[in-house]
């Protein structure tokens, strides 16, 4: 793709990187075949190729984005399926993150849009505040039916429709805080083979604390010492994906500083992450801090140590397995398969644990959760969830496994088939309790 940036524009490192990404695009359109929003809406502007043209126009023009440009970029899930499909190696993830940041800085949204985004950006990285919002949400949830169930916007991007989606997303059952999410060391059960940090996360602590509990049991049972490092927390993805890059970088620095203290102290063999969206972001810390000479090297070191829990467990192998006679439909979260390219590891582990694992038709298509997307584009999110559920139910599983708590909650809201995190099933097969979803 030919670009027309000025030398002054290319003096900005972020713009220079985006220019190199744009030049790789050859307009082939392969990405349109696997883009969820293009499949639903059939609008070229709601495809990766279309959005690339829109972002190129606003970046080259060095102007405020139009409302139409913002609307179509906002509809992107950041599922990254296009990156798996692209034969030219276009790094759409970095380009759309730049586009969102540019929009956030140069476009004035409606007051209601600004308010909702600010609330979400403030709540998501703060587990305590997020927990209280869920408590308040449970009080208000019975009144969700008074809000409109449809919207004039195909994505559902109107204020009252979004409010309804926010209330509908509040779980009926809110588990209490888990003691494992406090800074501490969990010793290996036997002779220590590895020492790892477990990323505590943010939203998962509130909505699915059982995932960290199962992860710690699984790792320590396999002779891995686990450290919940003081000062680590939200990866920054929830704010990064709404264009608040400075806040994302600040959260990344907190994690990097915390983990580097541990690396330079007792040492770490890996930083284990059990929410795939967080894993994609932490593995990209080197890029996020590429222009900061003080943090660049440390960010790259942390990114190299970041591992999905399935990657670590495949290295050590499962021991003392009690096979469970269940057929599992494996849902590969977008951030897992497209963002991290972790595809076969979870499925192999589940098979090694004795489960019958079935692939899901259209497994490359997003389930529609995508973090705050569930609230900001509720109509598209719901349609994608229903499509995903129909594909999962077509293979007639006993249960569903996934490696991202958001996907788990979203899919579970549309089906009666139990949904559990992959580590919960592995924990159960190696001596842990039966997953709560299967009880």
CSV table of C-alpha atoms in Angstrom, one decimal:
chain,number,residue,atom,x,y,z
A,1,UNK,CA,0.0,0.0,0.0
A,2,UNK,CA,1.4,3.4,-1.0
A,3,UNK,CA,1.5,5.9,1.9
A,4,UNK,CA,1.8,9.7,1.9
A,5,UNK,CA,3.1,10.7,5.3
A,6,UNK,CA,5.2,13.8,5.6
A,7,UNK,CA,8.7,13.6,7.1
A,8,UNK,CA,7.4,15.6,10.1
A,9,UNK,CA,4.7,13.0,10.7
A,10,UNK,CA,7.2,10.1,10.4
A,11,UNK,CA,9.3,11.8,13.1
A,12,UNK,CA,6.7,10.4,15.6
A,13,UNK,CA,7.8,6.8,16.3
A,14,UNK,CA,4.2,5.5,16.6
A,15,UNK,CA,3.3,7.0,13.2
A,16,UNK,CA,6.5,5.6,11.7
A,17,UNK,CA,5.6,2.1,12.8
A,18,UNK,CA,2.0,2.4,11.6
A,19,UNK,CA,3.4,3.6,8.2
A,20,UNK,CA,5.5,0.4,7.9
A,21,UNK,CA,2.4,-1.7,8.8
A,22,UNK,CA,0.3,0.1,6.2
A,23,UNK,CA,2.9,-0.5,3.5
A,24,UNK,CA,2.7,-4.3,4.0
A,25,UNK,CA,-1.0,-4.4,3.1
A,26,UNK,CA,-1.6,-5.5,-0.5
A,27,UNK,CA,-5.4,-5.0,-0.6
A,28,UNK,CA,-5.9,-8.8,-1.1
A,29,UNK,CA,-9.0,-8.9,1.1
A,30,UNK,CA,-8.3,-12.4,2.5
A,31,UNK,CA,-9.0,-10.8,5.9
A,32,UNK,CA,-12.6,-10.1,5.1
A,33,UNK,CA,-13.4,-13.8,5.0
A,34,UNK,CA,-12.5,-14.2,8.7
A,35,UNK,CA,-13.6,-10.9,10.1
A,36,UNK,CA,-16.6,-11.4,12.4
A,37,UNK,CA,-18.1,-7.9,11.9
A,38,UNK,CA,-17.8,-8.1,8.1
A,39,UNK,CA,-19.5,-11.6,8.2
A,40,UNK,CA,-22.4,-10.0,10.2
A,41,UNK,CA,-22.7,-6.6,8.5
A,42,UNK,CA,-21.3,-7.1,5.0
A,43,UNK,CA,-19.9,-3.6,5.0
A,44,UNK,CA,-16.4,-3.1,3.7
A,45,UNK,CA,-15.8,-0.4,6.3
A,46,UNK,CA,-16.5,-3.0,9.0
A,47,UNK,CA,-13.7,-5.3,7.7
A,48,UNK,CA,-10.0,-5.0,8.5
A,49,UNK,CA,-9.2,-3.9,4.9
A,50,UNK,CA,-11.8,-1.2,5.2
A,51,UNK,CA,-10.7,0.0,8.6
A,52,UNK,CA,-7.1,0.1,7.4
A,53,UNK,CA,-8.1,2.6,4.7
A,54,UNK,CA,-10.1,4.6,7.3
A,55,UNK,CA,-7.1,4.7,9.7
A,56,UNK,CA,-4.7,5.5,6.9
A,57,UNK,CA,-6.9,8.5,5.8
A,58,UNK,CA,-7.1,10.0,9.3
A,59,UNK,CA,-3.5,9.4,10.2
A,60,UNK,CA,-2.1,10.8,6.9
A,61,UNK,CA,-4.5,13.7,7.0
A,62,UNK,CA,-3.4,14.6,10.5
A,63,UNK,CA,-7.0,15.7,11.3
A,64,UNK,CA,-9.8,14.9,13.6
A,65,UNK,CA,-11.5,11.6,12.7
A,66,UNK,CA,-15.0,11.8,11.3
A,67,UNK,CA,-17.9,10.2,13.2
A,68,UNK,CA,-18.2,7.6,10.5
A,69,UNK,CA,-14.5,6.6,10.8
A,70,UNK,CA,-14.9,6.4,14.6
A,71,UNK,CA,-18.0,4.3,14.3
A,72,UNK,CA,-16.4,1.6,12.1
A,73,UNK,CA,-13.1,1.5,14.1
A,74,UNK,CA,-15.2,1.1,17.3
A,75,UNK,CA,-16.9,-1.9,15.9
A,76,UNK,CA,-13.6,-3.8,15.6
A,77,UNK,CA,-13.4,-6.6,18.2
A,78,UNK,CA,-9.6,-6.7,18.1
A,79,UNK,CA,-10.1,-10.5,17.8
A,80,UNK,CA,-7.0,-10.5,15.4
A,81,UNK,CA,-8.4,-13.2,13.2
A,82,UNK,CA,-7.3,-11.1,10.3
A,83,UNK,CA,-3.7,-11.4,11.4
A,84,UNK,CA,-3.9,-15.2,11.3
A,85,UNK,CA,-5.4,-14.9,7.8
A,86,UNK,CA,-3.2,-12.2,6.3
A,87,UNK,CA,-0.5,-13.6,3.9
A,88,UNK,CA,1.5,-10.3,4.1
A,89,UNK,CA,2.1,-10.1,7.8
A,90,UNK,CA,0.2,-6.9,8.5
A,91,UNK,CA,0.3,-6.2,12.2
A,92,UNK,CA,-3.3,-5.1,12.5
A,93,UNK,CA,-3.2,-5.2,16.3
A,94,UNK,CA,-0.6,-2.5,16.6
A,95,UNK,CA,-2.3,-0.4,13.9
A,96,UNK,CA,-5.8,-0.5,15.4
A,97,UNK,CA,-4.3,0.3,18.9
A,98,UNK,CA,-2.7,3.3,17.3
A,99,UNK,CA,-5.9,4.2,15.6
A,100,UNK,CA,-7.9,4.0,18.8
A,101,UNK,CA,-5.4,6.1,20.7
A,102,UNK,CA,-5.5,8.7,17.9
A,103,UNK,CA,-9.3,8.8,18.0
A,104,UNK,CA,-9.2,9.2,21.8
A,105,UNK,CA,-6.9,12.2,21.5
A,106,UNK,CA,-8.4,13.9,18.4
A,107,UNK,CA,-12.2,13.1,18.4
A,108,UNK,CA,-14.9,14.5,20.7
A,109,UNK,CA,-17.4,11.8,21.5
A,110,UNK,CA,-20.9,12.4,22.8
A,111,UNK,CA,-21.2,13.0,26.6
A,112,UNK,CA,-22.8,9.6,27.2
A,113,UNK,CA,-20.1,7.8,25.2
A,114,UNK,CA,-17.4,9.6,27.1
A,115,UNK,CA,-19.0,8.9,30.5
A,116,UNK,CA,-19.5,5.2,29.8
A,117,UNK,CA,-16.0,4.7,28.6
A,118,UNK,CA,-14.5,6.6,31.5
A,119,UNK,CA,-16.5,4.5,34.0
A,120,UNK,CA,-15.4,1.2,32.3
A,121,UNK,CA,-11.8,2.4,32.1
A,122,UNK,CA,-11.7,3.3,35.7
A,123,UNK,CA,-13.5,0.2,37.1
A,124,UNK,CA,-11.9,-2.6,35.1
A,125,UNK,CA,-8.3,-2.4,36.4
A,126,UNK,CA,-9.5,-2.0,40.0
A,127,UNK,CA,-10.8,-5.3,41.5
A,128,UNK,CA,-12.2,-3.8,44.7
A,129,UNK,CA,-14.1,-1.0,42.8
A,130,UNK,CA,-15.2,-3.5,40.2
A,131,UNK,CA,-16.6,-5.8,42.9
A,132,UNK,CA,-18.6,-3.0,44.4
A,133,UNK,CA,-20.0,-2.1,41.0
A,134,UNK,CA,-21.2,-5.7,40.6
A,135,UNK,CA,-22.9,-5.5,44.0
A,136,UNK,CA,-24.7,-2.4,43.0
A,137,UNK,CA,-25.4,-3.9,39.6
A,138,UNK,CA,-27.2,-6.8,41.2
A,139,UNK,CA,-29.5,-4.3,42.9
A,140,UNK,CA,-30.3,-2.6,39.6
A,141,UNK,CA,-30.4,-5.7,37.4
A,142,UNK,CA,-34.1,-6.4,37.9
A,143,UNK,CA,-34.8,-3.1,36.2
A,144,UNK,CA,-32.9,-3.9,33.1
A,145,UNK,CA,-36.1,-5.0,31.4
A,146,UNK,CA,-37.3,-1.4,31.5
A,147,UNK,CA,-34.4,-0.4,29.1
A,148,UNK,CA,-34.6,-0.9,25.3
A,149,UNK,CA,-33.6,-4.4,24.1
A,150,UNK,CA,-32.9,-3.1,20.6
A,151,UNK,CA,-31.1,-0.1,19.1
A,152,UNK,CA,-31.1,2.0,16.0
A,153,UNK,CA,-27.4,1.3,15.7
A,154,UNK,CA,-26.5,-2.2,14.3
A,155,UNK,CA,-23.9,-2.6,17.0
A,156,UNK,CA,-26.3,-1.5,19.7
A,157,UNK,CA,-24.0,1.5,20.4
A,158,UNK,CA,-26.7,3.8,22.0
A,159,UNK,CA,-26.6,4.8,25.6
A,160,UNK,CA,-29.7,3.1,27.0
A,161,UNK,CA,-29.0,-0.1,25.0
A,162,UNK,CA,-25.5,-0.1,26.5
A,163,UNK,CA,-26.8,0.4,30.0
A,164,UNK,CA,-29.1,-2.6,29.6
A,165,UNK,CA,-26.1,-4.7,28.4
A,166,UNK,CA,-24.1,-3.6,31.3
A,167,UNK,CA,-26.8,-4.7,33.8
A,168,UNK,CA,-27.4,-8.0,31.9
A,169,UNK,CA,-23.6,-8.7,32.2
A,170,UNK,CA,-23.9,-8.6,36.0
A,171,UNK,CA,-23.7,-12.2,37.3
A,172,UNK,CA,-26.5,-13.7,39.4
A,173,UNK,CA,-23.9,-15.2,41.7
A,174,UNK,CA,-20.9,-13.1,42.9
A,175,UNK,CA,-18.2,-15.2,44.6
A,176,UNK,CA,-16.3,-13.8,47.5
A,177,UNK,CA,-12.7,-12.7,47.3
A,178,UNK,CA,-10.2,-15.5,47.3
A,179,UNK,CA,-7.3,-15.6,49.7
A,180,UNK,CA,-4.9,-16.7,46.9
A,181,UNK,CA,-5.2,-13.3,45.3
A,182,UNK,CA,-3.1,-11.7,48.1
A,183,UNK,CA,0.7,-11.4,47.7
A,184,UNK,CA,2.3,-14.7,48.9
A,185,UNK,CA,4.3,-17.7,47.9
A,186,UNK,CA,2.8,-21.1,47.3
A,187,UNK,CA,5.5,-23.8,47.7
A,188,UNK,CA,5.9,-26.7,45.3
A,189,UNK,CA,4.4,-30.0,46.6
A,190,UNK,CA,7.6,-31.9,46.0
A,191,UNK,CA,11.1,-31.1,44.8
A,192,UNK,CA,10.8,-27.7,43.0
A,193,UNK,CA,11.1,-27.9,39.2
A,194,UNK,CA,10.2,-24.3,38.4
A,195,UNK,CA,9.5,-21.0,40.1
A,196,UNK,CA,6.9,-18.8,38.5
A,197,UNK,CA,4.9,-15.7,39.1
A,198,UNK,CA,1.1,-15.9,38.6
A,199,UNK,CA,-0.5,-12.8,37.2
A,200,UNK,CA,-3.4,-12.1,39.6
A,201,UNK,CA,-5.4,-10.1,37.0
A,202,UNK,CA,-8.3,-7.8,37.7
A,203,UNK,CA,-11.8,-8.8,36.5
A,204,UNK,CA,-11.1,-12.5,36.8
A,205,UNK,CA,-10.4,-12.0,40.6
A,206,UNK,CA,-14.0,-10.8,41.0
A,207,UNK,CA,-15.9,-12.9,38.5
A,208,UNK,CA,-14.0,-16.2,38.5
A,209,UNK,CA,-11.6,-16.4,41.5
A,210,UNK,CA,-11.8,-20.2,41.1
A,211,UNK,CA,-9.5,-20.0,38.1
A,212,UNK,CA,-6.5,-18.7,40.0
A,213,UNK,CA,-7.2,-21.2,42.8
A,214,UNK,CA,-7.2,-24.1,40.3
A,215,UNK,CA,-4.1,-22.8,38.6
A,216,UNK,CA,-2.1,-22.7,41.9
A,217,UNK,CA,-3.3,-26.2,42.8
A,218,UNK,CA,-2.3,-27.5,39.4
A,219,UNK,CA,1.1,-25.9,39.3
A,220,UNK,CA,2.1,-26.7,42.9
A,221,UNK,CA,0.9,-30.3,42.5
A,222,UNK,CA,3.4,-30.5,39.6
A,223,UNK,CA,6.3,-29.2,41.7
A,224,UNK,CA,6.2,-25.6,40.6
A,225,UNK,CA,6.5,-22.9,43.2
A,226,UNK,CA,4.0,-20.0,42.5
A,227,UNK,CA,4.5,-16.4,43.6
A,228,UNK,CA,1.7,-13.9,43.7
A,229,UNK,CA,4.0,-10.8,43.5
A,230,UNK,CA,3.1,-7.7,45.5
A,231,UNK,CA,2.4,-4.8,43.1
A,232,UNK,CA,1.3,-6.8,40.1
A,233,UNK,CA,-2.3,-6.6,38.8
A,234,UNK,CA,-4.2,-5.5,35.7
A,235,UNK,CA,-2.2,-6.0,32.5
A,236,UNK,CA,-3.6,-2.8,30.9
A,237,UNK,CA,-5.6,-4.3,28.1
A,238,UNK,CA,-9.0,-3.0,29.3
A,239,UNK,CA,-7.8,0.6,28.9
A,240,UNK,CA,-5.6,0.0,25.9
A,241,UNK,CA,-8.5,-1.2,23.9
A,242,UNK,CA,-10.5,2.0,24.4
A,243,UNK,CA,-7.5,4.1,23.3
A,244,UNK,CA,-6.2,5.1,26.8
A,245,UNK,CA,-2.6,4.2,26.0
A,246,UNK,CA,-1.0,6.3,28.8
A,247,UNK,CA,-3.0,4.5,31.4
A,248,UNK,CA,-2.2,1.1,29.8
A,249,UNK,CA,1.5,1.9,29.9
A,250,UNK,CA,1.3,3.0,33.6
A,251,UNK,CA,-0.3,-0.3,34.5
A,252,UNK,CA,2.3,-2.2,32.5
A,253,UNK,CA,5.1,-0.4,34.4
A,254,UNK,CA,3.6,-1.4,37.7
A,255,UNK,CA,3.7,-5.0,36.7
A,256,UNK,CA,7.2,-4.8,35.2
A,257,UNK,CA,8.6,-3.2,38.3
A,258,UNK,CA,7.0,-5.8,40.5
A,259,UNK,CA,8.1,-8.8,38.5
A,260,UNK,CA,11.6,-7.4,38.0
A,261,UNK,CA,12.1,-7.2,41.7
A,262,UNK,CA,11.2,-10.9,41.9
A,263,UNK,CA,13.4,-11.7,38.9
A,264,UNK,CA,16.4,-9.9,40.4
A,265,UNK,CA,15.7,-11.5,43.8
A,266,UNK,CA,14.8,-15.1,44.1
A,267,UNK,CA,14.3,-15.4,40.3
A,268,UNK,CA,11.5,-16.5,38.0
A,269,UNK,CA,11.4,-19.2,35.3
A,270,UNK,CA,8.2,-17.8,33.8
A,271,UNK,CA,5.3,-15.3,34.4
A,272,UNK,CA,2.2,-17.5,34.1
A,273,UNK,CA,-1.0,-16.0,32.8
A,274,UNK,CA,-4.4,-17.8,32.8
A,275,UNK,CA,-6.5,-15.2,31.1
A,276,UNK,CA,-5.5,-15.2,27.4
A,277,UNK,CA,-6.4,-11.5,26.7
A,278,UNK,CA,-3.9,-10.6,29.5
A,279,UNK,CA,-1.3,-12.9,28.0
A,280,UNK,CA,-1.5,-11.3,24.6
A,281,UNK,CA,-1.0,-7.9,26.2
A,282,UNK,CA,1.9,-8.9,28.5
A,283,UNK,CA,3.7,-10.6,25.7
A,284,UNK,CA,3.5,-7.3,23.8
A,285,UNK,CA,5.0,-5.1,26.6
A,286,UNK,CA,8.2,-4.8,24.6
A,287,UNK,CA,6.2,-3.0,21.9
A,288,UNK,CA,4.2,-0.9,24.3
A,289,UNK,CA,7.4,0.5,25.9
A,290,UNK,CA,9.6,0.5,22.8
A,291,UNK,CA,10.0,4.3,22.9
A,292,UNK,CA,10.9,4.5,26.6
A,293,UNK,CA,14.7,3.9,27.0
A,294,UNK,CA,14.3,3.5,30.7
A,295,UNK,CA,11.8,0.7,30.5
A,296,UNK,CA,12.3,-0.9,27.1
A,297,UNK,CA,14.8,-3.6,28.1
A,298,UNK,CA,12.9,-4.6,31.2
A,299,UNK,CA,9.6,-4.7,29.3
A,300,UNK,CA,11.2,-7.0,26.7
A,301,UNK,CA,12.6,-9.3,29.5
A,302,UNK,CA,9.1,-9.6,31.1
A,303,UNK,CA,7.5,-10.2,27.7
A,304,UNK,CA,9.9,-13.1,27.0
A,305,UNK,CA,9.0,-14.7,30.3
A,306,UNK,CA,5.3,-14.4,29.8
A,307,UNK,CA,3.6,-17.8,29.3
A,308,UNK,CA,0.0,-19.0,29.1
A,309,UNK,CA,-0.5,-21.6,31.8
A,310,UNK,CA,-1.0,-24.3,29.1
A,311,UNK,CA,2.4,-23.6,27.7
A,312,UNK,CA,4.1,-24.2,31.1
A,313,UNK,CA,2.0,-27.3,31.9
A,314,UNK,CA,2.8,-28.9,28.5
A,315,UNK,CA,6.5,-28.4,29.3
A,316,UNK,CA,6.3,-30.3,32.6
A,317,UNK,CA,3.6,-32.8,31.7
A,318,UNK,CA,0.6,-34.0,33.6
A,319,UNK,CA,1.1,-36.5,36.4
A,320,UNK,CA,-1.2,-38.9,38.3
A,321,UNK,CA,-4.1,-38.4,36.0
A,322,UNK,CA,-7.6,-39.8,36.8
A,323,UNK,CA,-9.4,-39.8,33.4
A,324,UNK,CA,-12.8,-38.2,33.4
A,325,UNK,CA,-15.2,-39.7,30.8
A,326,UNK,CA,-16.4,-36.4,29.4
A,327,UNK,CA,-16.5,-35.0,25.8
A,328,UNK,CA,-15.2,-31.5,25.8
A,329,UNK,CA,-15.8,-28.8,23.2
A,330,UNK,CA,-12.7,-26.6,23.2
A,331,UNK,CA,-13.3,-23.0,22.5
A,332,UNK,CA,-10.1,-21.3,21.5
A,333,UNK,CA,-10.3,-17.7,22.6
A,334,UNK,CA,-9.2,-15.2,20.0
A,335,UNK,CA,-6.4,-13.8,22.1
A,336,UNK,CA,-5.2,-17.3,22.6
A,337,UNK,CA,-5.2,-18.6,19.0
A,338,UNK,CA,-4.7,-15.3,17.0
A,339,UNK,CA,-2.9,-13.2,19.6
A,340,UNK,CA,-0.6,-15.7,21.2
A,341,UNK,CA,-0.7,-18.5,18.6
A,342,UNK,CA,-1.3,-20.9,21.4
A,343,UNK,CA,-3.5,-23.4,19.6
A,344,UNK,CA,-2.7,-27.1,20.2
A,345,UNK,CA,-1.3,-26.9,23.7
A,346,UNK,CA,-4.6,-26.7,25.6
A,347,UNK,CA,-6.2,-29.4,23.5
A,348,UNK,CA,-3.2,-31.8,24.0
A,349,UNK,CA,-3.3,-31.3,27.7
A,350,UNK,CA,-7.0,-32.0,27.9
A,351,UNK,CA,-6.5,-35.2,25.9
A,352,UNK,CA,-3.6,-36.1,28.1
A,353,UNK,CA,-6.0,-35.7,31.0
A,354,UNK,CA,-8.3,-38.3,29.5
A,355,UNK,CA,-11.0,-36.0,28.0
A,356,UNK,CA,-12.4,-36.5,24.5
A,357,UNK,CA,-11.8,-33.2,22.8
A,358,UNK,CA,-13.8,-31.9,19.9
A,359,UNK,CA,-13.0,-28.9,17.8
A,360,UNK,CA,-15.8,-26.4,17.2
A,361,UNK,CA,-16.9,-25.4,13.7
A,362,UNK,CA,-15.9,-21.8,12.8
A,363,UNK,CA,-13.5,-21.9,15.7
A,364,UNK,CA,-11.6,-18.9,14.3
A,365,UNK,CA,-14.7,-16.6,14.8
A,366,UNK,CA,-14.9,-14.6,18.0
A,367,UNK,CA,-17.6,-15.4,20.6
A,368,UNK,CA,-18.3,-11.7,20.9
A,369,UNK,CA,-17.0,-11.0,24.4
A,370,UNK,CA,-13.9,-9.0,23.6
A,371,UNK,CA,-13.7,-7.2,27.0
A,372,UNK,CA,-15.7,-4.0,27.1
A,373,UNK,CA,-17.1,-4.8,23.6
A,374,UNK,CA,-19.9,-6.7,25.3
A,375,UNK,CA,-21.1,-3.4,26.7
A,376,UNK,CA,-20.1,-1.0,24.0
A,377,UNK,CA,-21.4,-3.0,21.0
A,378,UNK,CA,-24.0,-5.3,22.6
A,379,UNK,CA,-26.0,-6.2,19.5
A,380,UNK,CA,-23.0,-7.4,17.6
A,381,UNK,CA,-21.7,-9.1,20.7
A,382,UNK,CA,-24.9,-11.0,21.3
A,383,UNK,CA,-25.2,-12.1,17.6
A,384,UNK,CA,-21.7,-13.5,17.7
A,385,UNK,CA,-22.3,-15.2,21.0
A,386,UNK,CA,-25.4,-16.9,19.6
A,387,UNK,CA,-23.5,-18.0,16.5
A,388,UNK,CA,-20.7,-19.4,18.7
A,389,UNK,CA,-23.1,-21.3,20.9
A,390,UNK,CA,-24.9,-22.8,18.0
A,391,UNK,CA,-21.6,-24.1,16.6
A,392,UNK,CA,-20.5,-25.5,20.0
A,393,UNK,CA,-23.9,-27.2,20.6
A,394,UNK,CA,-23.6,-28.8,17.2
A,395,UNK,CA,-20.8,-31.1,18.4
A,396,UNK,CA,-22.9,-32.2,21.4
A,397,UNK,CA,-20.3,-31.9,24.2
A,398,UNK,CA,-20.8,-32.7,27.8
A,399,UNK,CA,-18.9,-29.5,28.7
A,400,UNK,CA,-17.0,-26.6,27.2
A,401,UNK,CA,-13.5,-25.6,28.0
A,402,UNK,CA,-11.8,-22.2,27.3
A,403,UNK,CA,-8.8,-20.3,28.5
A,404,UNK,CA,-10.3,-16.9,29.0
A,405,UNK,CA,-12.8,-16.1,31.8
A,406,UNK,CA,-14.6,-13.5,29.7
A,407,UNK,CA,-15.4,-16.0,26.9
A,408,UNK,CA,-16.5,-18.5,29.6
A,409,UNK,CA,-19.0,-16.1,31.1
A,410,UNK,CA,-20.2,-14.9,27.7
A,411,UNK,CA,-20.8,-18.4,26.3
A,412,UNK,CA,-22.3,-19.7,29.5
A,413,UNK,CA,-25.0,-16.9,29.3
A,414,UNK,CA,-26.2,-18.4,26.0
A,415,UNK,CA,-26.2,-22.2,26.7
A,416,UNK,CA,-27.1,-24.8,29.3
A,417,UNK,CA,-23.9,-26.7,28.6
A,418,UNK,CA,-21.5,-26.2,31.5
A,419,UNK,CA,-18.4,-24.1,30.7
A,420,UNK,CA,-15.2,-24.3,32.7
A,421,UNK,CA,-11.7,-23.0,32.4
A,422,UNK,CA,-9.1,-25.4,30.9
A,423,UNK,CA,-7.1,-25.3,34.2
A,424,UNK,CA,-10.1,-26.3,36.2
A,425,UNK,CA,-10.6,-29.4,34.1
A,426,UNK,CA,-6.8,-30.3,34.3
A,427,UNK,CA,-6.9,-29.6,38.1
A,428,UNK,CA,-9.8,-32.0,38.5
A,429,UNK,CA,-8.2,-34.7,36.4
A,430,UNK,CA,-5.0,-34.6,38.6
A,431,UNK,CA,-6.5,-34.6,42.0
A,432,UNK,CA,-8.4,-31.3,42.4
A,433,UNK,CA,-12.1,-30.6,43.1
A,434,UNK,CA,-14.8,-30.9,40.4
A,435,UNK,CA,-15.2,-27.6,38.6
A,436,UNK,CA,-18.1,-25.5,40.0
A,437,UNK,CA,-19.7,-25.3,36.6
A,438,UNK,CA,-20.0,-29.1,36.5
A,439,UNK,CA,-21.5,-29.5,40.0
